[in-house]
Tab-separated table of C-alpha atoms in Angstrom:
chain	number	residue	atom	x	y	z
A	24	MET	CA	24.473	-9.616	22.037
A	25	THR	CA	26.054	-7.421	24.723
A	26	THR	CA	27.494	-3.919	24.698
A	27	THR	CA	28.248	-1.229	27.258
A	28	GLU	CA	26.146	1.328	25.376
A	29	PRO	CA	22.468	0.877	24.475
A	30	ILE	CA	22.012	-0.300	20.918
A	31	ARG	CA	20.446	2.358	18.732
A	32	VAL	CA	17.092	1.615	17.109
A	33	ALA	CA	15.449	3.747	14.402
A	34	VAL	CA	11.688	3.534	13.891
A	35	LEU	CA	11.006	4.890	10.407
A	36	ASP	CA	8.018	6.543	8.768
A	37	ASP	CA	5.770	6.609	11.815
A	38	TYR	CA	3.413	9.092	10.157
A	39	GLN	CA	0.822	9.063	12.953
A	40	ARG	CA	3.398	8.964	15.783
A	41	VAL	CA	1.847	5.823	17.249
A	42	ALA	CA	4.565	3.141	17.062
A	43	LEU	CA	5.498	3.546	20.720
A	44	THR	CA	1.878	3.577	21.924
A	45	PHE	CA	0.489	0.532	20.098
A	46	ALA	CA	2.848	-1.884	21.855
A	47	ASP	CA	4.605	-2.424	25.162
A	48	TRP	CA	8.260	-1.535	24.527
A	49	SER	CA	9.283	-2.082	28.162
A	50	PRO	CA	11.091	-5.392	27.399
A	51	LEU	CA	13.650	-3.245	25.562
A	52	HIS	CA	14.133	-0.649	28.294
A	53	GLY	CA	17.799	-0.377	29.232
A	54	ARG	CA	18.851	-2.447	26.236
A	55	VAL	CA	18.248	-0.069	23.349
A	56	LYS	CA	17.793	3.619	22.618
A	57	VAL	CA	14.841	4.228	20.281
A	58	ASP	CA	14.518	7.196	17.920
A	59	VAL	CA	11.323	7.737	15.927
A	60	PHE	CA	11.210	9.433	12.520
A	61	THR	CA	7.976	10.630	10.913
A	62	GLU	CA	9.281	12.008	7.612
A	63	THR	CA	10.048	9.680	4.694
A	64	LEU	CA	13.337	10.378	2.918
A	65	HIS	CA	13.849	9.302	-0.694
A	66	ASP	CA	17.346	10.680	-1.266
A	67	GLU	CA	19.880	7.948	-0.543
A	68	ASP	CA	22.566	10.312	0.725
A	69	ALA	CA	20.097	11.794	3.206
A	70	LEU	CA	19.044	8.309	4.296
A	71	VAL	CA	22.650	7.280	4.888
A	72	GLU	CA	23.232	10.407	6.980
A	73	ARG	CA	20.143	9.611	9.058
A	74	LEU	CA	20.580	5.872	9.452
A	75	LYS	CA	24.334	5.321	9.679
A	76	PRO	CA	24.418	5.205	13.525
A	77	TYR	CA	21.724	2.542	13.856
A	78	ALA	CA	22.214	-1.184	14.368
A	79	ILE	CA	18.466	-1.907	14.236
A	80	ILE	CA	15.947	-0.323	11.900
A	81	CYS	CA	12.169	-0.768	12.118
A	82	ALA	CA	10.568	-0.363	8.700
A	83	MET	CA	6.872	0.283	8.155
A	84	ARG	CA	5.963	-1.716	5.056
A	85	GLU	CA	7.655	-0.285	1.936
A	86	ARG	CA	7.648	3.388	2.898
A	87	THR	CA	11.460	3.477	2.989
A	88	LYS	CA	13.207	1.210	0.493
A	89	PHE	CA	16.345	-0.786	1.312
A	90	PRO	CA	18.058	-1.711	-1.958
A	91	ALA	CA	21.564	-3.166	-2.054
A	92	SER	CA	23.069	0.268	-2.708
A	93	LEU	CA	21.707	1.609	0.594
A	94	LEU	CA	22.565	-1.521	2.584
A	95	ASP	CA	26.176	-1.189	1.409
A	96	ARG	CA	26.349	2.259	3.003
A	97	LEU	CA	25.022	1.320	6.459
A	98	PRO	CA	28.011	-0.356	8.157
A	99	ASN	CA	26.403	-0.539	11.603
A	100	LEU	CA	23.141	-2.130	10.477
A	101	LYS	CA	22.643	-5.649	11.838
A	102	PHE	CA	18.877	-6.137	11.897
A	103	ILE	CA	15.775	-4.885	10.058
A	104	ALA	CA	12.365	-5.415	11.642
A	105	THR	CA	9.629	-4.787	9.102
A	106	THR	CA	5.851	-4.998	9.365
A	107	GLY	CA	4.206	-7.791	7.401
A	108	MET	CA	5.824	-10.979	6.163
A	109	GLN	CA	6.621	-9.552	2.726
A	110	ASN	CA	8.449	-6.357	1.875
A	111	ARG	CA	9.491	-5.855	-1.736
A	112	GLY	CA	11.238	-2.649	-0.740
A	113	ILE	CA	13.961	-4.630	1.070
A	114	ASP	CA	16.594	-6.640	-0.800
A	115	VAL	CA	16.339	-9.455	1.722
A	116	ALA	CA	18.715	-11.793	-0.120
A	117	TYR	CA	21.459	-9.170	-0.232
A	118	ALA	CA	20.838	-8.179	3.372
A	119	ASN	CA	21.281	-11.793	4.449
A	120	GLU	CA	24.506	-12.015	2.413
A	121	LYS	CA	25.830	-9.049	4.378
A	122	GLY	CA	24.862	-10.643	7.693
A	123	ILE	CA	21.841	-8.395	8.207
A	124	SER	CA	18.861	-10.320	9.570
A	125	VAL	CA	15.338	-9.344	8.496
A	126	SER	CA	12.188	-10.264	10.421
A	127	GLY	CA	8.519	-9.560	9.756
A	128	THR	CA	5.174	-9.755	11.484
A	129	GLY	CA	1.762	-11.290	11.002
A	130	HIS	CA	-1.369	-9.333	10.155
A	131	ALA	CA	-4.803	-8.882	11.678
A	132	GLY	CA	-8.180	-8.264	10.124
A	133	ASP	CA	-9.039	-7.352	6.525
A	134	SER	CA	-8.155	-3.663	6.386
A	135	THR	CA	-7.232	-3.653	2.691
A	136	LEU	CA	-10.517	-5.282	1.734
A	137	GLU	CA	-12.374	-2.714	3.815
A	138	HIS	CA	-10.447	0.116	2.205
A	139	ILE	CA	-11.106	-1.155	-1.317
A	140	TRP	CA	-14.817	-0.890	-0.688
A	141	ALA	CA	-14.452	2.441	1.100
A	142	LEU	CA	-12.827	3.820	-2.060
A	143	ILE	CA	-15.303	2.176	-4.435
A	144	LEU	CA	-18.290	3.528	-2.540
A	145	ALA	CA	-16.794	6.953	-1.871
A	146	THR	CA	-15.885	7.386	-5.536
A	147	ALA	CA	-19.103	5.983	-6.990
A	148	ARG	CA	-21.249	8.050	-4.633
A	149	HIS	CA	-19.113	11.244	-4.692
A	150	VAL	CA	-18.971	11.170	-0.906
A	151	VAL	CA	-15.872	13.349	-0.562
A	152	HIS	CA	-17.151	16.030	-2.942
A	153	GLU	CA	-20.568	16.219	-1.318
A	154	HIS	CA	-19.091	16.109	2.184
A	155	ALA	CA	-16.816	19.048	1.368
A	156	GLY	CA	-19.700	21.045	-0.123
A	157	THR	CA	-21.982	20.393	2.818
A	158	LYS	CA	-19.285	21.319	5.353
A	159	ALA	CA	-18.501	24.479	3.362
A	160	LYS	CA	-22.180	25.519	3.650
A	161	ARG	CA	-22.715	25.282	-0.090
A	162	GLN	CA	-26.132	26.697	-0.935
A	163	LEU	CA	-26.914	24.035	-3.558
A	164	TRP	CA	-27.949	20.969	-1.560
A	165	GLN	CA	-26.898	18.268	-4.061
A	166	THR	CA	-24.520	18.606	-7.028
A	167	THR	CA	-23.720	15.081	-8.203
A	168	VAL	CA	-25.561	11.922	-9.215
A	169	PRO	CA	-24.111	8.771	-7.600
A	170	THR	CA	-23.395	5.673	-9.657
A	171	GLY	CA	-25.504	2.713	-8.546
A	172	LEU	CA	-23.702	-0.602	-8.190
A	173	ALA	CA	-26.509	-3.120	-8.754
A	174	SER	CA	-26.258	-4.740	-12.204
A	175	LYS	CA	-22.951	-2.963	-12.905
A	176	THR	CA	-19.821	-4.961	-13.760
A	177	LEU	CA	-16.810	-5.072	-11.480
A	178	GLY	CA	-13.657	-6.095	-13.331
A	179	LEU	CA	-10.871	-7.506	-11.181
A	180	VAL	CA	-7.302	-7.386	-12.448
A	181	GLY	CA	-5.978	-10.271	-10.412
A	182	LEU	CA	-7.950	-12.930	-8.563
A	183	GLY	CA	-5.934	-13.943	-5.520
A	184	LYS	CA	-7.258	-14.139	-1.970
A	185	LEU	CA	-8.025	-10.416	-1.836
A	186	GLY	CA	-9.647	-10.403	-5.247
A	187	ILE	CA	-11.906	-13.306	-4.274
A	188	LYS	CA	-13.008	-11.523	-1.087
A	189	THR	CA	-13.656	-8.342	-3.071
A	190	ALA	CA	-15.804	-10.346	-5.483
A	191	LYS	CA	-17.930	-11.769	-2.666
A	192	ILE	CA	-18.869	-8.302	-1.484
A	193	ALA	CA	-19.614	-7.172	-5.028
A	194	LEU	CA	-22.002	-10.095	-5.443
A	195	ALA	CA	-23.802	-8.961	-2.282
A	196	PHE	CA	-24.380	-5.646	-4.078
A	197	ASP	CA	-25.887	-7.621	-6.996
A	198	MET	CA	-22.984	-6.707	-9.247
A	199	ASN	CA	-21.646	-8.794	-12.078
A	200	VAL	CA	-18.019	-9.756	-11.402
A	201	VAL	CA	-15.414	-10.707	-13.991
A	202	ALA	CA	-11.672	-11.193	-13.683
A	203	TRP	CA	-8.491	-11.336	-15.718
A	204	SER	CA	-4.840	-11.826	-14.928
A	205	PRO	CA	-1.908	-13.194	-16.937
A	206	ASN	CA	-2.193	-16.578	-15.219
A	207	LEU	CA	-5.917	-16.823	-14.513
A	208	THR	CA	-7.733	-19.893	-15.832
A	209	PRO	CA	-11.465	-20.374	-16.454
A	210	GLU	CA	-11.453	-23.071	-13.781
A	211	ARG	CA	-10.056	-20.776	-11.083
A	212	ALA	CA	-12.495	-18.045	-12.003
A	213	ALA	CA	-15.394	-20.494	-11.809
A	214	GLU	CA	-14.262	-21.693	-8.381
A	215	ALA	CA	-14.406	-18.081	-7.177
A	216	GLY	CA	-17.862	-17.591	-8.674
A	217	VAL	CA	-16.787	-14.913	-11.147
A	218	GLY	CA	-16.701	-14.683	-14.915
A	219	PHE	CA	-13.459	-15.401	-16.771
A	220	ILE	CA	-12.214	-12.755	-19.193
A	221	ALA	CA	-9.622	-13.914	-21.703
A	222	THR	CA	-7.889	-10.584	-22.320
A	223	LYS	CA	-7.018	-7.454	-20.383
A	224	GLU	CA	-8.475	-5.341	-23.176
A	225	GLU	CA	-11.851	-7.032	-22.979
A	226	LEU	CA	-11.993	-6.527	-19.219
A	227	MET	CA	-11.254	-2.815	-19.557
A	228	GLN	CA	-13.988	-2.401	-22.159
A	229	LEU	CA	-16.622	-4.388	-20.272
A	230	SER	CA	-16.183	-3.128	-16.704
A	231	ASP	CA	-17.969	-0.268	-14.981
A	232	ILE	CA	-15.454	-0.434	-12.139
A	233	VAL	CA	-11.916	-1.778	-12.576
A	234	SER	CA	-10.059	-2.730	-9.387
A	235	LEU	CA	-6.417	-3.825	-9.292
A	236	HIS	CA	-5.391	-6.819	-7.176
A	237	ILE	CA	-2.069	-7.854	-8.647
A	238	VAL	CA	1.510	-7.826	-7.355
A	239	LEU	CA	3.911	-5.231	-8.696
A	240	SER	CA	6.849	-6.744	-10.567
A	241	GLU	CA	8.908	-5.852	-13.600
A	242	ARG	CA	6.355	-7.767	-15.666
A	243	THR	CA	3.344	-5.895	-14.270
A	244	ARG	CA	4.828	-2.395	-14.021
A	245	GLY	CA	2.747	-0.121	-16.263
A	246	LEU	CA	0.208	-2.902	-16.780
A	247	ILE	CA	-2.534	-0.301	-17.184
A	248	GLY	CA	-1.382	2.358	-19.617
A	249	ALA	CA	-2.853	4.823	-22.078
A	250	LYS	CA	-4.034	2.062	-24.402
A	251	GLU	CA	-5.938	0.239	-21.668
A	252	LEU	CA	-7.404	3.400	-20.167
A	253	ALA	CA	-8.681	4.478	-23.587
A	254	LEU	CA	-10.808	1.325	-23.686
A	255	MET	CA	-12.744	2.189	-20.508
A	256	LYS	CA	-16.290	3.459	-20.622
A	257	PRO	CA	-16.726	7.219	-20.064
A	258	SER	CA	-18.834	6.281	-17.011
A	259	ALA	CA	-16.231	3.882	-15.589
A	260	ILE	CA	-14.157	4.137	-12.400
A	261	LEU	CA	-10.609	2.865	-11.738
A	262	ILE	CA	-9.625	1.711	-8.233
A	263	ASN	CA	-6.005	1.074	-7.238
A	264	THR	CA	-5.119	-0.082	-3.726
A	265	SER	CA	-2.288	-2.346	-4.852
A	266	ARG	CA	0.782	-0.384	-6.030
A	267	GLY	CA	1.002	2.908	-7.881
A	268	PRO	CA	3.372	1.854	-10.693
A	269	LEU	CA	0.887	-0.768	-11.922
A	270	VAL	CA	-0.789	2.180	-13.648
A	271	ASP	CA	1.031	4.623	-15.918
A	272	GLU	CA	0.662	7.738	-13.765
A	273	ASP	CA	0.933	10.214	-16.644
A	274	ALA	CA	-1.730	8.298	-18.557
A	275	ILE	CA	-4.266	8.130	-15.723
A	276	LEU	CA	-3.633	11.780	-14.901
A	277	GLN	CA	-4.401	12.782	-18.494
A	278	VAL	CA	-7.530	10.632	-18.577
A	279	LEU	CA	-8.812	12.195	-15.354
A	280	GLN	CA	-7.928	15.750	-16.356
A	281	THR	CA	-9.859	15.384	-19.613
A	282	LYS	CA	-12.681	13.513	-17.827
A	283	ARG	CA	-12.329	10.630	-20.257
A	284	ILE	CA	-13.565	8.365	-17.437
A	285	ALA	CA	-15.890	9.200	-14.557
A	286	GLY	CA	-13.308	8.997	-11.820
A	287	ALA	CA	-10.753	7.044	-9.849
A	288	GLY	CA	-10.093	5.978	-6.273
A	289	LEU	CA	-6.352	5.860	-5.578
A	290	ASP	CA	-4.590	4.745	-2.417
A	291	VAL	CA	-1.137	4.212	-3.962
A	292	PHE	CA	1.204	6.359	-6.026
A	293	ASP	CA	4.549	6.315	-7.811
A	294	VAL	CA	6.093	8.509	-5.121
A	295	GLU	CA	4.844	8.332	-1.541
A	296	PRO	CA	4.056	10.498	0.290
A	297	LEU	CA	2.405	12.147	-2.710
A	298	PRO	CA	4.253	15.413	-3.458
A	299	LEU	CA	2.354	18.485	-2.272
A	300	ASP	CA	2.320	19.956	-5.777
A	301	HIS	CA	1.131	16.773	-7.504
A	302	PRO	CA	-1.693	17.404	-10.034
A	303	PHE	CA	-3.819	14.611	-8.498
A	304	ARG	CA	-4.437	16.936	-5.567
A	305	ASP	CA	-6.221	19.445	-7.811
A	306	LEU	CA	-8.700	17.081	-9.475
A	307	ASN	CA	-12.342	16.834	-8.397
A	308	ASN	CA	-12.957	13.425	-9.963
A	309	VAL	CA	-10.421	11.418	-7.981
A	310	THR	CA	-10.744	10.141	-4.408
A	311	LEU	CA	-7.310	10.063	-2.783
A	312	SER	CA	-6.129	8.329	0.378
A	313	PRO	CA	-2.529	8.221	1.681
A	314	HIS	CA	-1.760	4.507	1.219
A	315	MET	CA	-3.996	3.492	4.107
A	316	GLY	CA	-5.225	0.172	2.739
A	317	TYR	CA	-3.167	-1.861	5.211
A	318	VAL	CA	-3.584	0.573	8.120
A	319	SER	CA	-5.880	-0.305	11.012
A	320	ASP	CA	-5.739	-0.315	14.791
A	321	ASP	CA	-5.780	-4.123	14.819
A	322	ASN	CA	-2.852	-4.346	12.408
A	323	TYR	CA	-0.845	-1.731	14.271
A	324	LYS	CA	-1.328	-3.493	17.611
A	325	LEU	CA	-0.074	-6.773	16.163
A	326	TRP	CA	2.681	-5.278	14.027
A	327	TRP	CA	4.301	-3.188	16.726
A	328	SER	CA	3.976	-5.811	19.463
A	329	GLN	CA	5.594	-8.419	17.200
A	330	THR	CA	8.234	-5.876	16.168
A	331	VAL	CA	9.221	-5.609	19.836
A	332	GLU	CA	9.283	-9.416	20.063
A	333	ASN	CA	11.478	-9.579	16.947
A	334	ILE	CA	13.969	-7.090	18.366
A	335	VAL	CA	14.133	-8.995	21.664
A	336	GLY	CA	14.687	-12.204	19.711
A	337	PHE	CA	17.524	-10.636	17.746
A	338	LEU	CA	19.200	-9.296	20.889
A	339	ASP	CA	18.877	-12.692	22.583
A	340	GLY	CA	20.194	-14.572	19.546
A	341	VAL	CA	16.852	-16.293	18.976
A	342	PRO	CA	15.578	-15.007	15.611
A	343	GLN	CA	11.824	-14.562	15.257
A	344	ARG	CA	9.768	-14.601	12.036
A	345	PRO	CA	12.599	-14.359	9.468
A	346	LEU	CA	11.410	-12.771	6.236
A	347	ARG	CA	11.325	-15.071	3.246
A	348	ILE	CA	13.175	-14.116	0.094
A	349	LEU	CA	10.779	-13.119	-2.689
A	350	THR	CA	11.422	-14.297	-6.227
């Protein structure tokens, strides 16, 4: 691909302003002009205004969505380089129909697994609350009683690769681990060394900690709603590092506001970044993180270096790591 003017590249949603420092972009010097954006836009008209000049867009996971309606309004777009080898925020099939190539990257380490346990431990042990009080020079030395994990029951909604790894760590804490998902069988649960639960309702009633490890789809949207949350123990904790819409946000907000359960650890939300005036920000029984489950230095080094490789491949007519179409 040749042109007299450098091809314009947009790097989107680089919240930490690190995309250009975690990789060597010199192979693209003189071939492209790179602009970096740190603010996520949700309004489609605003996105079109921002992105219309760009032939290449670098997407960070699903922070900015690319449905067919947006792709139709970006006439200059020829290539999307996204991080990871799956991105449900991009209509890959439609992009390909329009002649827009989409490439992804590999991943490094187990950052999501690490973050799951960071949230479980921080929430169960009230780390954020006690940290804030200690830093604020609170006179009362201790104000909360942590929840011990040994002998407690961890209920996994979903038992894929990540769920199995989460279970292994729970067993090291001497927890009981059970699992349920729409397609889980007793045999698969037994292979993973966890107890099989036949119904979602039973898992919600039995578990001291419920952690979600299931893919968001039209079938699983709102999987945990008011009815399910009402079944949880008053001492129970909900952990969500998967996708926000798996849980009815109004329902979990009401449960937390009324202290119907002990707390929650949330890394994902219906709208991201979480609006500044969102009620979650005012609660003292929820541990919040800004969708950092997949974020790590190791991942960023691999993602951005392979993003550069993918752009070079596109420019040279040698596609790298084409994204598969999800069904």
